[in-house]
XYZ file of C-alpha atoms in Angstrom:
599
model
C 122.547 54.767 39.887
C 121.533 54.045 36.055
C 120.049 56.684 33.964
C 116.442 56.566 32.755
C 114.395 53.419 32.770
C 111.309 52.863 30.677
C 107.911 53.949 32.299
C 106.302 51.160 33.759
C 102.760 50.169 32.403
C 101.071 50.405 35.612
C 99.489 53.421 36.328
C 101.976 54.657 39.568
C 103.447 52.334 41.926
C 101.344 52.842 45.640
C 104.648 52.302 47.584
C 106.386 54.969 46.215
C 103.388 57.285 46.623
C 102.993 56.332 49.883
C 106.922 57.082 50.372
C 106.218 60.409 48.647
C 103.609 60.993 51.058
C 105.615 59.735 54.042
C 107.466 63.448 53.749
C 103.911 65.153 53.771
C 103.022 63.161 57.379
C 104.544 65.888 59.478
C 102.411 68.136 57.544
C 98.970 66.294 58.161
C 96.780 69.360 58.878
C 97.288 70.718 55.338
C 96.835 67.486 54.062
C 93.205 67.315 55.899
C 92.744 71.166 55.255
C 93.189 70.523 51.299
C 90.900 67.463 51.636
C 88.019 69.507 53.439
C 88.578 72.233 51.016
C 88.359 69.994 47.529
C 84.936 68.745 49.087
C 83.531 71.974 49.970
C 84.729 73.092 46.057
C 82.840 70.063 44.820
C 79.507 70.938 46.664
C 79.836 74.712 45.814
C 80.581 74.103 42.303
C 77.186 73.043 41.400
C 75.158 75.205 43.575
C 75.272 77.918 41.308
C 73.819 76.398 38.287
C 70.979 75.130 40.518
C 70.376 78.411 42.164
C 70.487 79.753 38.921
C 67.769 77.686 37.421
C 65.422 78.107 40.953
C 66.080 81.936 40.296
C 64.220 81.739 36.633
C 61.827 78.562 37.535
C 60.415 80.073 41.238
C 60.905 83.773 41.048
C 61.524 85.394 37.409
C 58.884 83.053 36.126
C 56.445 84.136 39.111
C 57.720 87.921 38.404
C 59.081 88.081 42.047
C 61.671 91.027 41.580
C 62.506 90.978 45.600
C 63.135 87.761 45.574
C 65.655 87.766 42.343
C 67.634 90.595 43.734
C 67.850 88.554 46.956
C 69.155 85.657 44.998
C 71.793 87.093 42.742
C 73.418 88.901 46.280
C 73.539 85.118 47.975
C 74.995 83.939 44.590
C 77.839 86.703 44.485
C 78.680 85.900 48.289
C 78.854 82.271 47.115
C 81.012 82.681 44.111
C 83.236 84.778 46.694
C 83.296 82.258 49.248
C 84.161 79.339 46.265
C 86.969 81.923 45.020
C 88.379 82.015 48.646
C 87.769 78.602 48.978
C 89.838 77.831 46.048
C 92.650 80.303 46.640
C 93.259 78.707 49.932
C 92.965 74.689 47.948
C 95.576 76.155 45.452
C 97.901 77.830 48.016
C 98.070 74.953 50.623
C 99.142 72.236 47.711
C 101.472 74.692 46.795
C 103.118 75.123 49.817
C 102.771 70.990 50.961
C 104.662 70.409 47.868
C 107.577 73.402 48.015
C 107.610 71.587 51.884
C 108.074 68.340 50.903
C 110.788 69.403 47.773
C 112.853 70.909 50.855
C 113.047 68.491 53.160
C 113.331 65.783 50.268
C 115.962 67.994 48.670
C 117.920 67.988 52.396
C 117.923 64.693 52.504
C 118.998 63.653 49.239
C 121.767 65.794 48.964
C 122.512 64.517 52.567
C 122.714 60.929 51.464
C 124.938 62.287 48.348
C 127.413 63.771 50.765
C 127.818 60.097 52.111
C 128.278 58.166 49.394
C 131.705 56.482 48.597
C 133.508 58.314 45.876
C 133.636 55.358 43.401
C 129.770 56.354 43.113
C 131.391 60.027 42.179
C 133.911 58.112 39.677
C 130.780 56.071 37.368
C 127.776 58.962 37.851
C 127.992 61.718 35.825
C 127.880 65.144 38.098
C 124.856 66.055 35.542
C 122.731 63.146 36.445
C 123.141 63.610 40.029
C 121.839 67.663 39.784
C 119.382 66.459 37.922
C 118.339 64.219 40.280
C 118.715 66.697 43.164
C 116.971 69.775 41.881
C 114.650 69.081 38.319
C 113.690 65.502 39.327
C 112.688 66.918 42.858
C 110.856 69.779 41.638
C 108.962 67.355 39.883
C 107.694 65.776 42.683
C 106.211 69.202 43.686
C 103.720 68.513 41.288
C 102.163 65.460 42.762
C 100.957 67.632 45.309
C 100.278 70.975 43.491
C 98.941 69.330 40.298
C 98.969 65.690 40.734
C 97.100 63.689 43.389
C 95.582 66.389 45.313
C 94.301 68.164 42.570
C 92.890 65.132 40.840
C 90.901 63.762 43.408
C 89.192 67.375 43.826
C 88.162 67.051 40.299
C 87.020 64.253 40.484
C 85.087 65.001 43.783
C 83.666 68.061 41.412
C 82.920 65.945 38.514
C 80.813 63.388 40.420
C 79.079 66.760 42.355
C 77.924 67.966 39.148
C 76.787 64.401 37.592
C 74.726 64.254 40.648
C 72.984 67.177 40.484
C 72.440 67.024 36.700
C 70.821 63.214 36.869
C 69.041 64.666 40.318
C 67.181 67.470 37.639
C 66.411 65.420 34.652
C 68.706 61.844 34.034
C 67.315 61.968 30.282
C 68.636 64.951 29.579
C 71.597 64.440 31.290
C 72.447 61.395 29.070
C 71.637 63.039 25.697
C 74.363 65.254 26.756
C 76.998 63.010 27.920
C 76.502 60.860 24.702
C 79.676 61.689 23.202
C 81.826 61.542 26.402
C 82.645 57.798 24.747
C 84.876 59.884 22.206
C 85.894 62.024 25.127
C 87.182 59.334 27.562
C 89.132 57.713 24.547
C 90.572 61.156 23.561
C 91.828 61.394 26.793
C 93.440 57.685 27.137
C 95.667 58.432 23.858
C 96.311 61.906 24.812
C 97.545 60.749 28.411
C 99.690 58.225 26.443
C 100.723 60.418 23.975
C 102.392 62.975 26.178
C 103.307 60.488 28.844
C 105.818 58.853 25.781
C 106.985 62.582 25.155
C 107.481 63.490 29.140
C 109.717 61.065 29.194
C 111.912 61.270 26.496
C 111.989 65.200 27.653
C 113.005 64.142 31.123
C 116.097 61.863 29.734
C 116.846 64.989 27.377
C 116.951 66.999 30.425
C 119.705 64.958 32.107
C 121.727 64.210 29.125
C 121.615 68.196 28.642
C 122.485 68.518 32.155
C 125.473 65.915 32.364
C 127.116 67.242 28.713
C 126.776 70.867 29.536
C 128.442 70.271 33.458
C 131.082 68.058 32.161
C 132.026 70.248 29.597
C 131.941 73.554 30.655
C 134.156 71.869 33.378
C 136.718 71.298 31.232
C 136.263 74.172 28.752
C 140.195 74.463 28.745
C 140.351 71.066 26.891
C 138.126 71.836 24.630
C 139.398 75.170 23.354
C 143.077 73.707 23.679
C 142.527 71.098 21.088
C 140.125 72.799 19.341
C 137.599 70.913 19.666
C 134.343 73.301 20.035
C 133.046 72.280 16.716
C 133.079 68.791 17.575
C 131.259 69.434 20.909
C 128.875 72.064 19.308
C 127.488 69.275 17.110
C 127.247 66.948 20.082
C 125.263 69.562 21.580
C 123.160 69.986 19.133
C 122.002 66.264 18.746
C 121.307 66.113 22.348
C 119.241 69.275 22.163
C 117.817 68.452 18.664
C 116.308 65.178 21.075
C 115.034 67.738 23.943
C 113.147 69.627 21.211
C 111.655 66.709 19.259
C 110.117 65.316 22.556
C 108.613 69.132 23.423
C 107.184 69.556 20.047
C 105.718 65.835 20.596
C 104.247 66.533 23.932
C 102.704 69.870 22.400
C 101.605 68.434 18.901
C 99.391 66.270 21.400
C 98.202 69.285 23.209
C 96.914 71.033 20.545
C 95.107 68.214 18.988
C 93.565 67.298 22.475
C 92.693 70.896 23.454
C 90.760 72.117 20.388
C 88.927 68.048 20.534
C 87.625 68.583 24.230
C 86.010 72.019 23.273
C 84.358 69.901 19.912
C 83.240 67.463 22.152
C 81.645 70.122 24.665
C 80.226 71.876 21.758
C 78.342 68.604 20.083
C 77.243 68.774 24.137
C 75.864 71.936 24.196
C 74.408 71.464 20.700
C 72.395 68.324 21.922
C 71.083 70.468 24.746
C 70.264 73.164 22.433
C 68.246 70.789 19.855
C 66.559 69.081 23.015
C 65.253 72.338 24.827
C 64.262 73.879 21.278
C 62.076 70.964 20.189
C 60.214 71.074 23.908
C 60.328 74.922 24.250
C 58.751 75.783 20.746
C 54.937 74.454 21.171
C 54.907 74.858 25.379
C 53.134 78.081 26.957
C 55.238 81.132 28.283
C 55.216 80.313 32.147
C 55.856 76.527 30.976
C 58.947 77.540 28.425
C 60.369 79.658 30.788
C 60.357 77.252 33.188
C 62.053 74.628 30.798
C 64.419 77.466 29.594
C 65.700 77.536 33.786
C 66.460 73.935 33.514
C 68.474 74.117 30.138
C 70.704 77.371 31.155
C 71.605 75.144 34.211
C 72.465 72.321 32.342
C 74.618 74.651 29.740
C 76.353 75.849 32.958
C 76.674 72.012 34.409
C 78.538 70.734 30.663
C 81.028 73.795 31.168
C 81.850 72.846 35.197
C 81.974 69.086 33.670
C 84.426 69.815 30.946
C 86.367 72.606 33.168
C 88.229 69.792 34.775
C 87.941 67.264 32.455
C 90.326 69.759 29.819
C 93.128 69.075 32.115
C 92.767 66.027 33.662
C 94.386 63.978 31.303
C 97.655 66.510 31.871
C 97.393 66.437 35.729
C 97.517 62.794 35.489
C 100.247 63.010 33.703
C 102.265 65.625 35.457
C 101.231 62.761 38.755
C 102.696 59.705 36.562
C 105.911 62.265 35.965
C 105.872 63.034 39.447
C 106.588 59.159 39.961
C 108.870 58.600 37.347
C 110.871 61.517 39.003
C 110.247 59.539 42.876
C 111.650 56.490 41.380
C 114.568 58.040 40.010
C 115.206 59.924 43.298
C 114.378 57.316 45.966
C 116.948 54.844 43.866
C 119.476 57.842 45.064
C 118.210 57.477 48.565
C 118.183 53.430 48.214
C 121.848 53.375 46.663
C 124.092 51.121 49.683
C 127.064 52.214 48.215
C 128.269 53.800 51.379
C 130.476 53.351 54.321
C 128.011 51.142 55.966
C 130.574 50.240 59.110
C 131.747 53.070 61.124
C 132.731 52.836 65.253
C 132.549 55.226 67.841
C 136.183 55.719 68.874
C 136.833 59.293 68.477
C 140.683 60.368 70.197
C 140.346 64.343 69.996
C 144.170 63.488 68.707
C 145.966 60.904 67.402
C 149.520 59.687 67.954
C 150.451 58.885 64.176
C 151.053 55.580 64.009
C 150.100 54.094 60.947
C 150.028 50.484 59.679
C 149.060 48.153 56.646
C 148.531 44.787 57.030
C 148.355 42.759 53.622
C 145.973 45.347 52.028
C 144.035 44.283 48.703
C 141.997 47.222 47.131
C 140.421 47.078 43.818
C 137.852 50.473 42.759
C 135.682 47.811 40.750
C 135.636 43.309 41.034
C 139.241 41.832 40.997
C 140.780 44.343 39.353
C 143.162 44.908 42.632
C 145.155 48.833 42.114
C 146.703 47.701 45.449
C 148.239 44.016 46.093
C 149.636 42.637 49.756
C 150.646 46.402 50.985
C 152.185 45.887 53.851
C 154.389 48.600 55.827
C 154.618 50.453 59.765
C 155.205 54.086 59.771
C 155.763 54.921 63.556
C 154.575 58.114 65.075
C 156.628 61.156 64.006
C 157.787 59.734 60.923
C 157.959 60.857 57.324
C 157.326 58.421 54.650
C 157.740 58.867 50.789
C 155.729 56.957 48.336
C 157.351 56.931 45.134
C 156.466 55.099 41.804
C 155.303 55.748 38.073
C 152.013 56.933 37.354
C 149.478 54.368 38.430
C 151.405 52.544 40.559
C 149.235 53.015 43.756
C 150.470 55.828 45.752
C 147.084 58.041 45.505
C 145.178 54.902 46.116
C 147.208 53.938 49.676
C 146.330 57.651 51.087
C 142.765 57.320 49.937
C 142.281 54.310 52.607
C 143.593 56.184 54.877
C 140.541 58.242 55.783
C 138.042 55.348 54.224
C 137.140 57.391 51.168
C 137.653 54.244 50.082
C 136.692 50.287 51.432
C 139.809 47.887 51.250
C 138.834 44.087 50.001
C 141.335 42.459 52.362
C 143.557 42.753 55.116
C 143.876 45.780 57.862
C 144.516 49.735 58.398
C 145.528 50.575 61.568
C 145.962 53.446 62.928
C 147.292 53.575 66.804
C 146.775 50.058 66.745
C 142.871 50.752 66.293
C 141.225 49.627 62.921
C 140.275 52.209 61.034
C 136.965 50.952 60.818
C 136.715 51.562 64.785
C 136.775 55.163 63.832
C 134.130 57.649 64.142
C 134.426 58.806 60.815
C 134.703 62.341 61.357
C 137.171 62.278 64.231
C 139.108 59.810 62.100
C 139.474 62.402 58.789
C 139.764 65.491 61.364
C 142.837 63.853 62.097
C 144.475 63.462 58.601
C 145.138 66.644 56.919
C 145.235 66.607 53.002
C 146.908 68.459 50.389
C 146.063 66.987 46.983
C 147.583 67.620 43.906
C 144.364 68.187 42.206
C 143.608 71.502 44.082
C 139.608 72.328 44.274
C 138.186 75.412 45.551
C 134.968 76.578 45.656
C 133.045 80.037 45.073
C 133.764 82.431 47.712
C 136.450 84.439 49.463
C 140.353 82.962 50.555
C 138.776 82.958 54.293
C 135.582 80.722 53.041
C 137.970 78.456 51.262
C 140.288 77.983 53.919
C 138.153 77.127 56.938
C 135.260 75.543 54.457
C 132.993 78.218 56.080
C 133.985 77.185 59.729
C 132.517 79.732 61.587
C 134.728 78.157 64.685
C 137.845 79.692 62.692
C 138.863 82.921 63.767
C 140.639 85.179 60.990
C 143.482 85.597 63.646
C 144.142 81.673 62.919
C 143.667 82.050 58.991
C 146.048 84.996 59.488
C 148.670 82.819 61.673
C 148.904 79.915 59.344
C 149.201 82.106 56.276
C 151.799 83.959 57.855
C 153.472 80.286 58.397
C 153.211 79.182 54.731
C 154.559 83.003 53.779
C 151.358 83.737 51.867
C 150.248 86.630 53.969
C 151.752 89.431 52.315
C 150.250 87.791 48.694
C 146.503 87.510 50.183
C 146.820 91.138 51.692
C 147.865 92.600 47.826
C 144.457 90.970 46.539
C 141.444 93.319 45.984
C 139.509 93.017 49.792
C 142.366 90.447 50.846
C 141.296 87.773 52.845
C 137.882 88.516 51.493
C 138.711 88.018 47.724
C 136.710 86.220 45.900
C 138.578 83.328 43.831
C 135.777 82.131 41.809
C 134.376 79.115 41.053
C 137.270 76.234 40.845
C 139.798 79.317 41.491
C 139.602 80.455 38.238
C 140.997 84.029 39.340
C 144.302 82.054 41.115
C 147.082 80.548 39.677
C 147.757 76.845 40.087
C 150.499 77.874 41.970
C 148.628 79.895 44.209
C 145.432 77.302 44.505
C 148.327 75.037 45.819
C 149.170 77.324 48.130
C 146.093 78.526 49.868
C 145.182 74.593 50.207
C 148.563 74.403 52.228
C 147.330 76.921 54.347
C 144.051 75.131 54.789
C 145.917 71.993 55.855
C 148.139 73.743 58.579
C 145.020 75.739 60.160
C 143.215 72.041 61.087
C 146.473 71.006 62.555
C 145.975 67.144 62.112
C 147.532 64.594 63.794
C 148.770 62.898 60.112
C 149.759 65.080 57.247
C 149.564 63.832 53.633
C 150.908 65.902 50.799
C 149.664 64.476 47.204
C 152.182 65.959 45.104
C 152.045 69.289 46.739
C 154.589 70.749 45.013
C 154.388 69.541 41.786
C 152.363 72.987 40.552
C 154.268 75.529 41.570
C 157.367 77.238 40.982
C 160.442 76.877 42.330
C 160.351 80.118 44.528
C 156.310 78.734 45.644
C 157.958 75.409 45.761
C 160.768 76.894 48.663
C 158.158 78.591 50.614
C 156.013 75.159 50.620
C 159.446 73.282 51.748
C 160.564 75.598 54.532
C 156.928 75.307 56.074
C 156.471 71.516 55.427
C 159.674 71.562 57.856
C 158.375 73.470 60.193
C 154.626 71.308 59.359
C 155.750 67.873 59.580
C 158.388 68.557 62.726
C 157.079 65.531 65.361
C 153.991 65.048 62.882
C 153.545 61.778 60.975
C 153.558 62.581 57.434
C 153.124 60.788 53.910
C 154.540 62.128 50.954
C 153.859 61.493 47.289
C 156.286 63.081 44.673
C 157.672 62.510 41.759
C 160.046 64.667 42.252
C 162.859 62.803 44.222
C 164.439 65.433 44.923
C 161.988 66.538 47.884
C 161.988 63.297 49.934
C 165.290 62.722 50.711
C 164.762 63.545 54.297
C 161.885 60.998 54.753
C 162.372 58.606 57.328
C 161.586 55.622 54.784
C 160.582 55.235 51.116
C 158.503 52.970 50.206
C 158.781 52.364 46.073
C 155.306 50.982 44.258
C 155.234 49.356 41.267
C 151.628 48.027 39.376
C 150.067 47.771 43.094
C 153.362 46.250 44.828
C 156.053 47.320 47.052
C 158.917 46.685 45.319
C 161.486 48.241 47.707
C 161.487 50.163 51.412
C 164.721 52.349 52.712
C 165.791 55.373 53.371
C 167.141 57.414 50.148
C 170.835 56.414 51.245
C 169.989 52.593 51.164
C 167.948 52.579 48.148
C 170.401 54.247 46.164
C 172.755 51.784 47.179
C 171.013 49.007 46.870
C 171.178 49.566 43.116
C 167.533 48.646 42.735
C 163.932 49.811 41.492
C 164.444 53.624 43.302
C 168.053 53.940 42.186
C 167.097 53.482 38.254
C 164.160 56.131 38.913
C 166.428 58.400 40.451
C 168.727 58.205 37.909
C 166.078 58.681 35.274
C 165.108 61.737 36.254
C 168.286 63.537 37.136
C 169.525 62.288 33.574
C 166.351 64.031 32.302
C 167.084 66.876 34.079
C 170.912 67.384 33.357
C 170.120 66.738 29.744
C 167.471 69.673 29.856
C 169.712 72.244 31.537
C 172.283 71.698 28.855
C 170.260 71.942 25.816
C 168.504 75.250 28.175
C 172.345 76.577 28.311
């Protein structure tokens, strides 16, 4: 999923219209509705101007009052029917396109949800909303500006050509003789502000990406001081956003004030034509000839009323496209769990095993090298190792957020592939180190707005963890709004309330990511006392660094740059004088030499 690519020369690609359209098919009768209605616009467009010139040729020439007064009353019910008429042409683009952005919009964000995370780890957050909401919305305008609209004026265009060559083709062309500068006007305007739509739309994303990211992690930025620095980032990125605005309106306002020079010459050539027939003709004759010229002013201004902004419909339709293509190569992206079974236990055992796994996030760059271990249902296993060494990376296979390269997961002897995917991560209960919550109340974030979660079982598990008393001194309790990431928590607390959330789904396999390595020591007790209680005839994985938490696991399992390097219990490890024994001693030696400089 690349950034921007350079417009293509061609005018649009037909298969992604017609995949753009493919959204609309459910919607067919507004499609033929709008169709119907653009042709009735382009036959009532003209009438007027020809009704206008019988009115003075048959009746105001003949002095037939009756008649005139008859006239102008069909004309006003005509005008009101084309007004109607076009109200209903305007609204039912609108709403096909506002249709089609929703159910596009579903769907993409649908296909986002199932991507693999390495696609999370190389995309930028900012790219992907702009894909999903401004790059969307631009689509909307192929159908409330772009196609639909263009074919109507064209439809109106030819209407009034043919009823202006129908009433005299002479005069007709001594008007349209400078449409030559017209049509080339257009061509450089359309290419002009087609350069300048683009570099806006790759502004837009860049603006989107470097404000998301950054506001994100506003607390690294103010801790190191480095808001100057990213203010003149900014700035440069904006400075880029502007340039290609003032662009696409420096072309505007050239093009603009051109058209109405070029319909003025028009009207100027009528003028001069009508003035050197009308001078030396009789009164009933002139009049006659005057009819015939007031239509034809009327005609130039219904021929340049859509010709003003066809040049930017076509290219709000070409941005429309660039916007499709950027969108459907989100919906075309494979980078997704493409195998999944059908096996779905309501519960699982706990037996877990790997079988020579290789796992690199990108080529041969393998994280994880020939893992190979059994953890038997009801047992607690540590992982332990330096930074990097793996452990985050063998829990992330687990519940195929990840795809190995090699070798087997199995768990209950059954493939993890062979796993619906949903029953398989229902099953595996989280708690990550990183701790993310989202907008909302404590009750939202714990069940993840799972209306099949009764507050009595929030209140149960909360009670377990010992964190009931803490929600119920919040403002509203339960329904306390944390804030976006949890902003109004501390990490402590975050920690917390995502223990909670792991003991109300009650899986079958419990991993804790460092789960106590943000809290305090009296958090940190509270955690311990109902992981005991948690992980009592549960299989469980545990990743700490601090040692002191795992001595009770059944096995440890030590990683090193991908590899198992040693496998015991904290007894025979230590004994064994090996890899765990000189990180154990490590760290209490770091520890004993902080208390006594603390005394």
């Amino acid at each position: 999923m690349s950034d921007e690519k350079k417009p293509k020369k061609k005018i649009f690609d037909f298969s992604t219209l017609s995949r753009v359209f493919s959204y609309a098919a459910p919607y067919k009768s507004r499609i033929y509705w709008s169709i119907a209605l653009s042709i009735l616009l382009a036959v009532l467009s003209p009438l007027r101007p020809f009704l206008i010139q019988v009115t003075i040729n048959d009746y105001i020439r003949h002095g037939a009052a009756q008649a005139v007064i008859w006239m102008t009353i069909f004309q006003i019910v005509l005008l009101l029917a084309e007004t109607i008429a076009r109200f209903y042409f305007s609204f039912a683009t609108a709403w096909l396109g506002q249709t089609v952005v929703r159910d596009l919009r579903v769907d993409v964000y649908k296909k986002i949800l199932g991507l693999n995370l390495s696609q999370f780890d190389t995309t930028p957050i900012g790219t992907l909303t702009t894909r999903t909401i401004n790059d969307i919305e631009a689509i909307n305008d192929i159908f409330s500006d772009g196609l639909i609209p263009i074919i109507a004026d064209l439809l109106s265009i030819l209407s009034v050509l043919a009823f202006m060559f129908w009433t005299d083709w002479r005069l007709t062309l001594v008007c349209l003789a400078p449409f030559p500068f017209l049509l080339l006007a257009t061509w450089l305007f359309k290419e002009s502000v087609n350069k300048s739509f683009i570099r806006v739309r790759n502004a837009v994303a860049a603006l989107n990406a470097f404000v998301q990211e950054h506001i994100t992690g506003m607390a690294i930025v103010q801790a190191f001081a480095a808001e100057k620095r990213e203010e003149k980032k900014f700035k440069k990125i904006n400075r880029e956003h502007r340039n290609a605005n003032i662009n696409a309106i420096f072309a505007y306002s050239v093009f603009f004030p051109f058209v109405e020079i070029i319909l003025a010459i028009s009207t100027g050539l009528l003028v001069y034509w009508g003035a050197t027939r009308v001078y030396n003709l009789p009164y009933a004759e002139a009049l006659g000839l005057s009819g015939k010229i007031v239509s034809f002013f009327l005609y130039l201004n219904l021929l340049f009323r859509p010709l003003r902004v066809m040049a930017d419909k076509f290219n709000v339709l070409q941005m429309g496209m660039v916007a499709s293509e950027r969108v459907f190569r989100v919906m075309d992206n494979d980078d997704f769990i493409k195998t999944q079974g059908t096996y779905a236990p309501a519960r699982m055992k706990g037996k877990v095993e790997f079988d020579k796994v290789f796992f690199a996030y990108t080529g041969d760059r393998y994280v994880l090298k020939n893992i190979t271990f059994t953890m038997q249902p009801g047992q607690t296993i540590a992982l332990v190792g330096h930074t990097g060494s793996g452990k985050t990376s063998i829990i992330s296979l687990m519940n195929r957020l990840y795809q190995i390269q090699e070798g087997e997961i199995r768990i209950d002897d059954v493939r993890v592939e062979d796993y619906d995917l949903a029953a398989l991560r229902r099953n595996i209960g989280v708690v990550l180190q990183d701790v993310f919550l989202f907008s909302g109340s404590v009750v939202d974030n714990i069940t993840l707005r799972n209306d099949q979660i009764s507050i009595e079982q929030v209140v149960a598990a909360a009670k377990l963890i010992g964190m009931h008393d803490f929600i119920m001194r919040l403002p509203g309790g339960y329904h306390y709004n944390v804030m976006e990431r949890g902003s109004s928590l501390s990490l402590g607390q975050r920690q917390l309330l995502s223990f909670i959330r792991a003991l109300l789904y009650d899986p079958s396999i419990l991993i804790l990511d460092e789960a106590t390595s943000s809290v305090d020591t009296e958090s940190e007790q509270l955690i311990q006392e109902a992981i005991d209680k948690l992980i009592a005839g549960r299989s469980s994985i545990i990743i700490a660094h601090r040692l002191s938490t795992i001595r009770k696991a059944s096995q440890i399992i030590v990683l090193d740059k991908g590899e198992i390097r040693e496998i015991g219990t904290h007894e025979q490890l230590l004994a064994k004088g090996g890899f765990y024994a000189k990180l154990h001693e490590m760290q209490f030696s770091k520890h004993a030499t902080a208390e006594r400089k603390a005394s």
